Amino acid sequence: MTDNRVTFGSKLGVILATVGCAVGLGNIWRFPYMVGVNGGAAFLLVYIICILLLGIPVMITEFFIGRHSRKNAAGAFKKMAPGTKWSFIGYNGVLGAFLILGFYSVVAGWTLEYLVQGLDGSLAGKTADEFKMDFEQFSSGIVRPIGWTAAFIALTHLIIISGVKAGIERASKIMMPLLFLILVVLCLRSVTLPDAGEGLVFLFKPDFSKITSSVVLSAMGQAFFSLSIGMGCLITYSSYFKKETKLQATALQVTVLDTLVAVLAGVMIFPAVFSFGIAPTAGPELVFITLPNVFEQLPFARIWSTGFFLLLALAALTSTISLHEVSTAYVHEEYNLSRQKAAWFVSGGVLILGVLSSLSFGVLKEFTIGGLNFFDALDYLTAKIMLPLGGMLICIFVGTRVDRKVLKAELTNEGTIPFHFFNTYAFFMKYIAPFAIGLIFLNELGLINKLSRLF
Ligand code: PHE
């Protein structure tokens, strides 16, 4: 073990940084629109089952890999299984993080544009159609969306070059409590609107007939995306955990908080949407078109709009730093470059992807990969393929290549803390998770359909 490796300073720092990595646009932008287009409470139910059965075991397993190897995501597999093909998992993770950052920073950039518009009052007095038109005009433009994307990458870069403790940990300690506070205030505002109950029924009262295989697939993809599992982030962050950090307890706390934020985001959004008689099925534009429209019709509109977009920007920033860190740690450690230089390489590469993703809403609209524009192609490739594949392989790797005793020793901090459900965890990690992910995968690729036609 390389004992001079930096670690997070405190227990709170570990939790807030890791929750910061997990909580992001995935919770506040992607989750509500997924609930909206996938039938409401039924989706939430399947999502929670995915979190419990797949999310928690995969997260604990990633924490094991990170802290045991104390390496970046790719270095971890090289160290634990030298000279084998297993390092593919690490490269898949590093590449996944890099690609996610490429499209994520575009949406993150939009939050800054809307934050400024909320602040200076330019969202006020628009009609529903104007909100839609203005969003489309803005996102399909060139200078402003690219400028905001670059600004967001620059902000991320600044935190990353300040280091793990002074940058990531400190930023998370300030931003996460603020995020919770804003979220709770906005929830209170939303549930006290007239007819808020309808939105809560949509979110919490499942209609089981809505559960289809595509809902299950989307719920799993969402669970992976929201918990940041299946790629390098949690491996990288847990490589900065101290040897006293309790891995299972941390995984549980992070999962509970991440799910809580997603559910609260639903509580904030659906009552407001229903109260104003707007369809919840708007898709990705839900939080950029529908919500500002709702907020701007309330008294003290500026406070609600500004608060909401600040919430989104903070959530996005704590996630972009974790995505950036995966690639930076990899370049820094595997190519022996200084952290600063490594960060510059990553930021430069991400900026190129960001520009292409941003332009895919406008001038590059016609440029498609498999029928998807560049932005959607990156989202599809990462959330629906690379993350589940990474999660599955991580479980197979630890399930088949790692001695149970080594696994147990790491997860119990060398036997000093109990892990009551170790056997249950190990069973889920080794058999259930890879099998379930594999099945959902085959289904996605249409193979199960083809097979069932054969019989
Ligand atoms: N979990 C983050 C979110 O919910 C996104 C993310 C995915 C971050 C994968 C890191 C790795 O927004």
XYZ file of C-alpha atoms and ligand atoms in Angstrom:
467
model
C 0.000 0.000 0.000
C 1.247 3.447 -0.858
C 0.663 5.204 2.397
C 1.490 8.683 1.255
C -1.627 8.798 -0.930
C -3.890 11.716 -0.077
C -7.098 10.960 1.779
C -10.226 12.902 2.583
C -9.763 14.632 5.924
C -12.897 13.788 7.882
C -15.788 11.365 8.038
C -18.204 14.137 7.111
C -15.944 15.067 4.211
C -16.079 11.498 2.915
C -19.868 11.392 3.062
C -20.451 14.835 1.579
C -17.952 14.391 -1.242
C -19.371 10.984 -2.139
C -22.965 12.161 -1.853
C -21.899 15.140 -3.969
C -20.638 12.748 -6.615
C -23.893 10.774 -6.554
C -26.343 13.650 -6.250
C -26.439 15.640 -9.428
C -28.415 16.476 -12.522
C -29.267 12.778 -12.447
C -31.448 13.370 -9.388
C -32.964 16.732 -10.154
C -33.098 16.843 -13.960
C -33.001 13.230 -15.202
C -34.968 11.465 -12.432
C -38.137 13.610 -12.528
C -38.413 13.483 -16.309
C -37.841 9.722 -16.222
C -40.631 9.379 -13.640
C -42.764 11.601 -15.849
C -42.315 9.656 -19.070
C -42.306 6.207 -17.440
C -45.652 6.371 -15.693
C -44.982 7.908 -12.275
C -45.018 5.866 -9.063
C -44.597 2.508 -10.831
C -41.220 3.706 -12.106
C -40.264 4.912 -8.635
C -41.029 1.489 -7.210
C -38.906 -0.371 -9.759
C -36.186 2.219 -9.314
C -36.059 1.622 -5.560
C -35.911 -2.152 -6.098
C -32.955 -1.625 -8.478
C -31.233 0.551 -5.889
C -31.655 -2.059 -3.165
C -30.818 -5.189 -5.156
C -28.167 -3.855 -7.500
C -27.096 -0.406 -6.376
C -25.987 -1.104 -2.819
C -24.016 -4.316 -3.542
C -22.263 -2.751 -6.552
C -21.424 0.374 -4.557
C -19.907 -1.628 -1.678
C -17.910 -3.631 -4.221
C -16.540 -0.468 -5.844
C -15.569 0.902 -2.439
C -13.732 -2.360 -1.818
C -11.778 -2.057 -5.075
C -10.905 1.605 -4.551
C -9.773 1.448 -0.975
C -8.064 -1.910 -1.337
C -5.986 -0.830 -4.330
C -5.688 2.872 -3.468
C -5.324 3.624 -7.152
C -7.183 5.424 -9.907
C -9.915 3.406 -11.625
C -7.667 1.879 -14.286
C -4.631 1.452 -12.019
C -6.801 -0.437 -9.518
C -7.431 -3.335 -11.879
C -3.846 -3.345 -13.082
C -2.728 -3.676 -9.474
C -5.289 -6.274 -8.436
C -5.041 -8.443 -11.547
C -1.735 -7.576 -13.213
C -1.263 -8.510 -16.827
C -4.884 -9.602 -17.330
C -7.708 -8.294 -19.449
C -9.634 -7.231 -16.346
C -8.089 -3.794 -16.670
C -10.677 -3.317 -19.404
C -13.138 -2.513 -16.599
C -10.947 0.345 -15.470
C -10.546 1.775 -18.958
C -14.291 1.445 -19.496
C -14.754 3.486 -16.323
C -12.250 6.196 -17.142
C -13.595 6.551 -20.660
C -17.178 6.475 -19.350
C -16.505 9.320 -16.921
C -14.855 11.357 -19.647
C -17.744 10.851 -22.067
C -20.394 11.588 -19.424
C -18.609 14.806 -18.593
C -18.760 15.683 -22.299
C -22.558 15.920 -22.384
C -23.201 16.571 -18.700
C -21.274 19.830 -18.782
C -23.603 21.119 -21.508
C -26.689 20.706 -19.309
C -24.657 22.044 -16.385
C -23.893 25.097 -18.547
C -27.618 25.606 -19.204
C -28.199 25.806 -15.438
C -25.832 28.803 -15.308
C -27.683 30.582 -18.111
C -30.986 30.083 -16.308
C -29.476 31.016 -12.967
C -28.450 34.360 -14.450
C -31.840 34.818 -16.119
C -33.573 34.010 -12.825
C -31.420 36.519 -11.004
C -31.777 39.393 -13.443
C -35.519 38.873 -13.784
C -35.522 38.058 -17.490
C -37.628 34.931 -16.911
C -40.460 37.139 -15.681
C -43.621 37.743 -17.659
C -43.110 35.075 -20.328
C -45.917 32.901 -21.614
C -45.637 29.102 -21.704
C -44.903 29.240 -25.436
C -42.215 31.827 -24.936
C -40.487 29.644 -22.350
C -40.396 26.831 -24.878
C -39.273 28.971 -27.777
C -36.604 30.746 -25.777
C -35.177 27.488 -24.476
C -35.024 26.036 -27.960
C -33.483 29.157 -29.357
C -30.904 29.299 -26.586
C -29.910 25.613 -26.602
C -29.605 25.492 -30.385
C -27.398 28.589 -30.496
C -23.625 28.692 -30.661
C -21.953 31.299 -28.508
C -24.033 31.314 -25.326
C -24.471 27.589 -24.714
C -20.836 26.870 -25.602
C -19.695 29.779 -23.447
C -21.610 28.434 -20.439
C -20.357 24.904 -21.059
C -16.791 26.227 -21.101
C -17.470 28.254 -17.948
C -18.721 25.169 -16.156
C -15.696 23.136 -17.222
C -13.464 25.995 -16.015
C -15.199 26.023 -12.598
C -14.733 22.273 -12.325
C -11.110 22.610 -13.382
C -10.432 25.204 -10.679
C -11.723 22.939 -7.925
C -9.835 19.935 -9.272
C -6.484 21.685 -9.398
C -6.923 22.764 -5.773
C -6.605 19.099 -4.841
C -8.591 16.390 -3.117
C -8.842 17.996 0.316
C -8.716 21.728 -0.373
C -10.684 21.405 -3.601
C -13.135 18.516 -3.700
C -13.734 18.018 0.024
C -14.028 21.686 0.915
C -16.283 22.513 -2.015
C -18.572 19.586 -1.154
C -18.779 20.622 2.484
C -20.044 24.042 1.490
C -22.230 23.113 -1.446
C -24.044 19.993 -0.229
C -25.680 21.484 2.905
C -26.749 24.482 0.819
C -28.235 22.156 -1.750
C -30.291 20.303 0.885
C -31.535 23.557 2.341
C -32.703 24.929 -1.016
C -34.329 21.624 -1.904
C -36.333 21.472 1.320
C -37.513 25.085 0.963
C -38.622 24.481 -2.633
C -40.436 21.271 -1.585
C -42.344 23.154 1.090
C -43.333 25.783 -1.462
C -44.496 23.148 -3.904
C -46.586 20.969 -1.565
C -48.458 24.002 -0.266
C -49.728 24.934 -3.749
C -53.416 24.314 -4.503
C -54.098 20.751 -5.722
C -50.568 19.662 -4.830
C -52.028 16.284 -3.813
C -52.465 15.219 -7.428
C -48.736 15.473 -8.029
C -48.032 13.432 -4.912
C -50.473 10.740 -6.057
C -48.665 10.602 -9.425
C -45.343 10.178 -7.645
C -46.363 7.769 -4.884
C -49.427 5.734 -5.926
C -48.237 3.060 -8.342
C -50.284 1.819 -11.263
C -48.741 -1.628 -11.717
C -49.942 -1.956 -15.285
C -47.362 0.682 -16.202
C -44.439 -1.663 -15.469
C -42.984 -2.844 -18.773
C -39.541 -4.123 -19.721
C -38.569 -0.708 -20.991
C -39.584 0.825 -17.649
C -37.384 -1.724 -15.859
C -34.453 -0.979 -18.165
C -34.845 2.752 -17.737
C -35.094 2.360 -13.967
C -31.894 0.340 -13.865
C -30.058 2.810 -16.090
C -31.286 5.618 -13.878
C -30.181 3.788 -10.705
C -26.678 3.317 -12.091
C -26.452 6.858 -13.350
C -27.772 8.404 -10.157
C -25.553 6.402 -7.810
C -22.553 6.987 -10.108
C -21.868 3.278 -10.179
C -20.442 1.064 -12.884
C -17.574 3.349 -13.720
C -14.576 4.905 -12.116
C -16.021 7.559 -9.823
C -16.642 5.608 -6.674
C -13.472 3.580 -7.129
C -11.477 6.792 -7.430
C -13.176 8.502 -4.473
C -12.877 5.448 -2.233
C -9.172 5.293 -3.012
C -9.021 8.513 -0.945
C -10.947 6.969 1.984
C -9.031 6.372 5.192
C -8.512 2.881 6.476
C -10.968 3.619 9.297
C -13.768 4.623 6.912
C -16.658 2.164 7.232
C -17.391 1.075 3.708
C -20.797 -0.557 4.127
C -22.119 2.211 6.342
C -20.868 4.813 3.859
C -22.498 2.990 0.936
C -25.781 2.842 2.828
C -25.699 6.512 3.806
C -24.787 7.652 0.307
C -27.533 5.520 -1.234
C -30.172 6.721 1.210
C -29.240 10.381 0.724
C -29.078 10.075 -3.053
C -32.503 8.419 -3.165
C -33.891 10.958 -0.742
C -32.746 13.824 -2.955
C -34.308 12.181 -6.023
C -37.628 11.647 -4.211
C -37.553 15.197 -2.828
C -36.869 16.494 -6.340
C -40.042 14.639 -7.364
C -41.909 16.176 -4.424
C -40.679 19.589 -5.513
C -41.596 19.155 -9.160
C -44.802 17.113 -9.560
C -47.136 19.033 -7.226
C -46.029 22.229 -8.982
C -46.531 20.729 -12.423
C -49.978 19.305 -11.590
C -51.048 22.384 -9.724
C -50.594 24.370 -12.928
C -52.241 21.711 -15.066
C -49.089 20.936 -17.083
C -48.324 17.444 -18.441
C -45.563 15.699 -16.471
C -44.348 13.890 -19.569
C -42.353 16.753 -21.093
C -39.071 14.790 -21.046
C -35.608 16.351 -20.712
C -36.989 19.867 -21.063
C -39.178 19.465 -17.960
C -36.899 21.430 -15.665
C -35.850 24.061 -18.191
C -39.219 24.905 -19.697
C -41.993 23.644 -17.463
C -40.563 24.548 -14.084
C -39.432 28.121 -14.672
C -42.883 28.682 -16.132
C -44.442 27.413 -12.907
C -42.108 29.350 -10.612
C -42.564 32.582 -12.515
C -46.299 32.471 -11.867
C -45.827 32.427 -8.096
C -45.408 35.413 -5.818
C -41.689 36.116 -5.197
C -40.928 34.402 -8.508
C -37.328 35.510 -8.595
C -36.526 33.712 -5.357
C -37.970 30.388 -6.536
C -36.396 30.463 -9.986
C -33.012 31.584 -8.755
C -33.066 29.096 -5.876
C -33.992 26.278 -8.202
C -31.273 26.924 -10.770
C -28.710 27.476 -8.053
C -29.724 24.077 -6.688
C -29.245 22.495 -10.104
C -25.885 24.188 -10.656
C -24.547 23.104 -7.248
C -25.718 19.545 -7.751
C -24.106 19.481 -11.178
C -20.806 20.914 -9.946
C -20.249 18.349 -7.183
C -20.776 15.659 -9.840
C -18.648 17.205 -12.572
C -15.714 17.389 -10.167
C -16.066 13.674 -9.441
C -16.204 12.863 -13.156
C -13.211 15.084 -13.853
C -11.280 13.531 -10.963
C -11.602 10.040 -12.474
C -9.777 11.052 -15.632
C -7.375 13.447 -13.905
C -6.281 10.830 -11.354
C -5.813 8.346 -14.195
C -3.667 10.634 -16.353
C -1.769 11.937 -13.320
C -0.892 8.508 -11.937
C -0.571 6.359 -15.039
C 1.361 8.852 -17.178
C 3.345 10.442 -14.381
C 2.158 13.934 -15.205
C 1.616 16.548 -12.531
C -1.966 16.859 -11.299
C -2.184 20.299 -12.888
C -1.059 19.130 -16.309
C -3.303 16.082 -16.138
C -6.251 18.338 -15.301
C -5.501 20.547 -18.317
C -5.524 17.564 -20.665
C -8.838 16.385 -19.306
C -10.448 19.823 -19.416
C -9.266 20.345 -22.986
C -10.655 16.996 -24.134
C -13.938 17.521 -22.331
C -14.306 20.944 -23.895
C -14.114 19.391 -27.375
C -16.816 16.854 -26.485
C -18.846 19.596 -24.821
C -18.743 21.798 -27.924
C -19.856 18.896 -30.132
C -22.638 17.945 -27.682
C -23.843 21.502 -27.444
C -23.848 21.975 -31.207
C -25.861 18.788 -31.626
C -28.914 20.798 -30.548
C -28.296 23.271 -33.362
C -25.983 23.245 -36.344
C -24.937 19.593 -35.861
C -28.507 18.352 -35.447
C -28.341 16.365 -38.650
C -25.155 14.604 -37.612
C -26.437 11.397 -35.988
C -24.908 8.180 -34.718
C -27.333 5.258 -34.848
C -30.206 7.711 -35.194
C -29.152 9.738 -32.147
C -27.556 13.149 -32.124
C -24.106 13.424 -30.543
C -25.467 14.440 -27.128
C -28.039 11.638 -26.991
C -25.509 9.138 -28.326
C -23.131 9.919 -25.450
C -25.989 9.639 -22.932
C -27.175 6.331 -24.407
C -23.699 4.826 -24.708
C -22.743 5.654 -21.126
C -25.950 5.285 -19.070
C -27.390 2.323 -20.914
C -24.284 0.420 -21.993
C -20.997 1.395 -20.335
C -22.258 1.819 -16.762
C -24.321 -1.399 -16.559
C -21.537 -3.301 -18.342
C -18.982 -1.868 -15.911
C -21.192 -2.740 -12.934
C -21.672 -6.289 -14.157
C -17.961 -6.849 -14.798
C -16.983 -5.296 -11.465
C -19.178 -7.841 -9.677
C -17.897 -10.733 -11.780
C -14.320 -9.621 -11.185
C -14.624 -9.404 -7.403
C -16.900 -12.454 -7.262
C -14.499 -14.705 -9.138
C -11.022 -13.217 -8.755
C -10.905 -11.962 -5.199
C -10.388 -14.214 -2.214
C -13.413 -14.019 0.097
C -11.097 -13.512 3.066
C -9.452 -10.491 1.466
C -12.846 -9.064 0.595
C -14.174 -9.583 4.109
C -11.033 -8.198 5.736
C -11.284 -4.970 3.714
C -15.015 -4.556 4.282
C -14.706 -5.133 8.033
C -11.607 -2.943 8.388
C -9.469 -5.989 9.215
C -12.122 -7.512 11.433
C -12.553 -4.459 13.651
C -16.144 -3.702 12.615
C -18.925 -6.223 11.967
C -20.554 -6.870 8.604
C -23.685 -8.783 9.610
C -24.990 -9.416 6.141
C -21.708 -10.274 4.515
C -22.936 -13.561 3.038
C -26.106 -11.977 1.705
C -24.059 -9.172 0.193
C -21.573 -11.591 -1.354
C -24.406 -13.668 -2.818
C -26.064 -10.651 -4.383
C -22.798 -9.281 -5.661
C -21.620 -12.556 -7.169
C -24.832 -14.041 -8.534
C -27.836 -11.747 -8.498
C -26.350 -8.472 -9.699
C -24.420 -9.751 -12.737
C -27.300 -12.011 -13.736
C -29.948 -9.310 -13.402
C -27.861 -6.724 -15.209
C -27.046 -9.264 -17.939
C -30.724 -10.095 -18.465
C -31.765 -6.491 -18.675
C -28.947 -5.945 -21.110
C -29.943 -8.777 -23.394
C -33.434 -7.442 -23.309
C -32.225 -4.027 -24.290
C -30.293 -5.341 -27.224
C -33.481 -7.082 -28.307
C -31.916 -10.525 -27.887
C -34.484 -11.892 -25.458
C -37.221 -11.039 -27.895
C -35.401 -12.811 -30.674
C -34.712 -15.850 -28.482
C -38.305 -16.088 -27.304
C -39.456 -16.095 -30.921
C -37.256 -19.129 -31.547
C -39.113 -21.198 -28.923
N -24.633 10.541 -10.329
C -24.501 11.777 -11.012
C -25.870 12.412 -11.077
O -26.814 11.913 -10.547
C -23.953 11.636 -12.392
C -22.723 10.814 -12.447
C -22.738 9.609 -13.107
C -21.605 11.245 -11.784
C -21.638 8.798 -13.123
C -20.497 10.454 -11.777
C -20.510 9.243 -12.447
O -26.039 13.434 -11.679
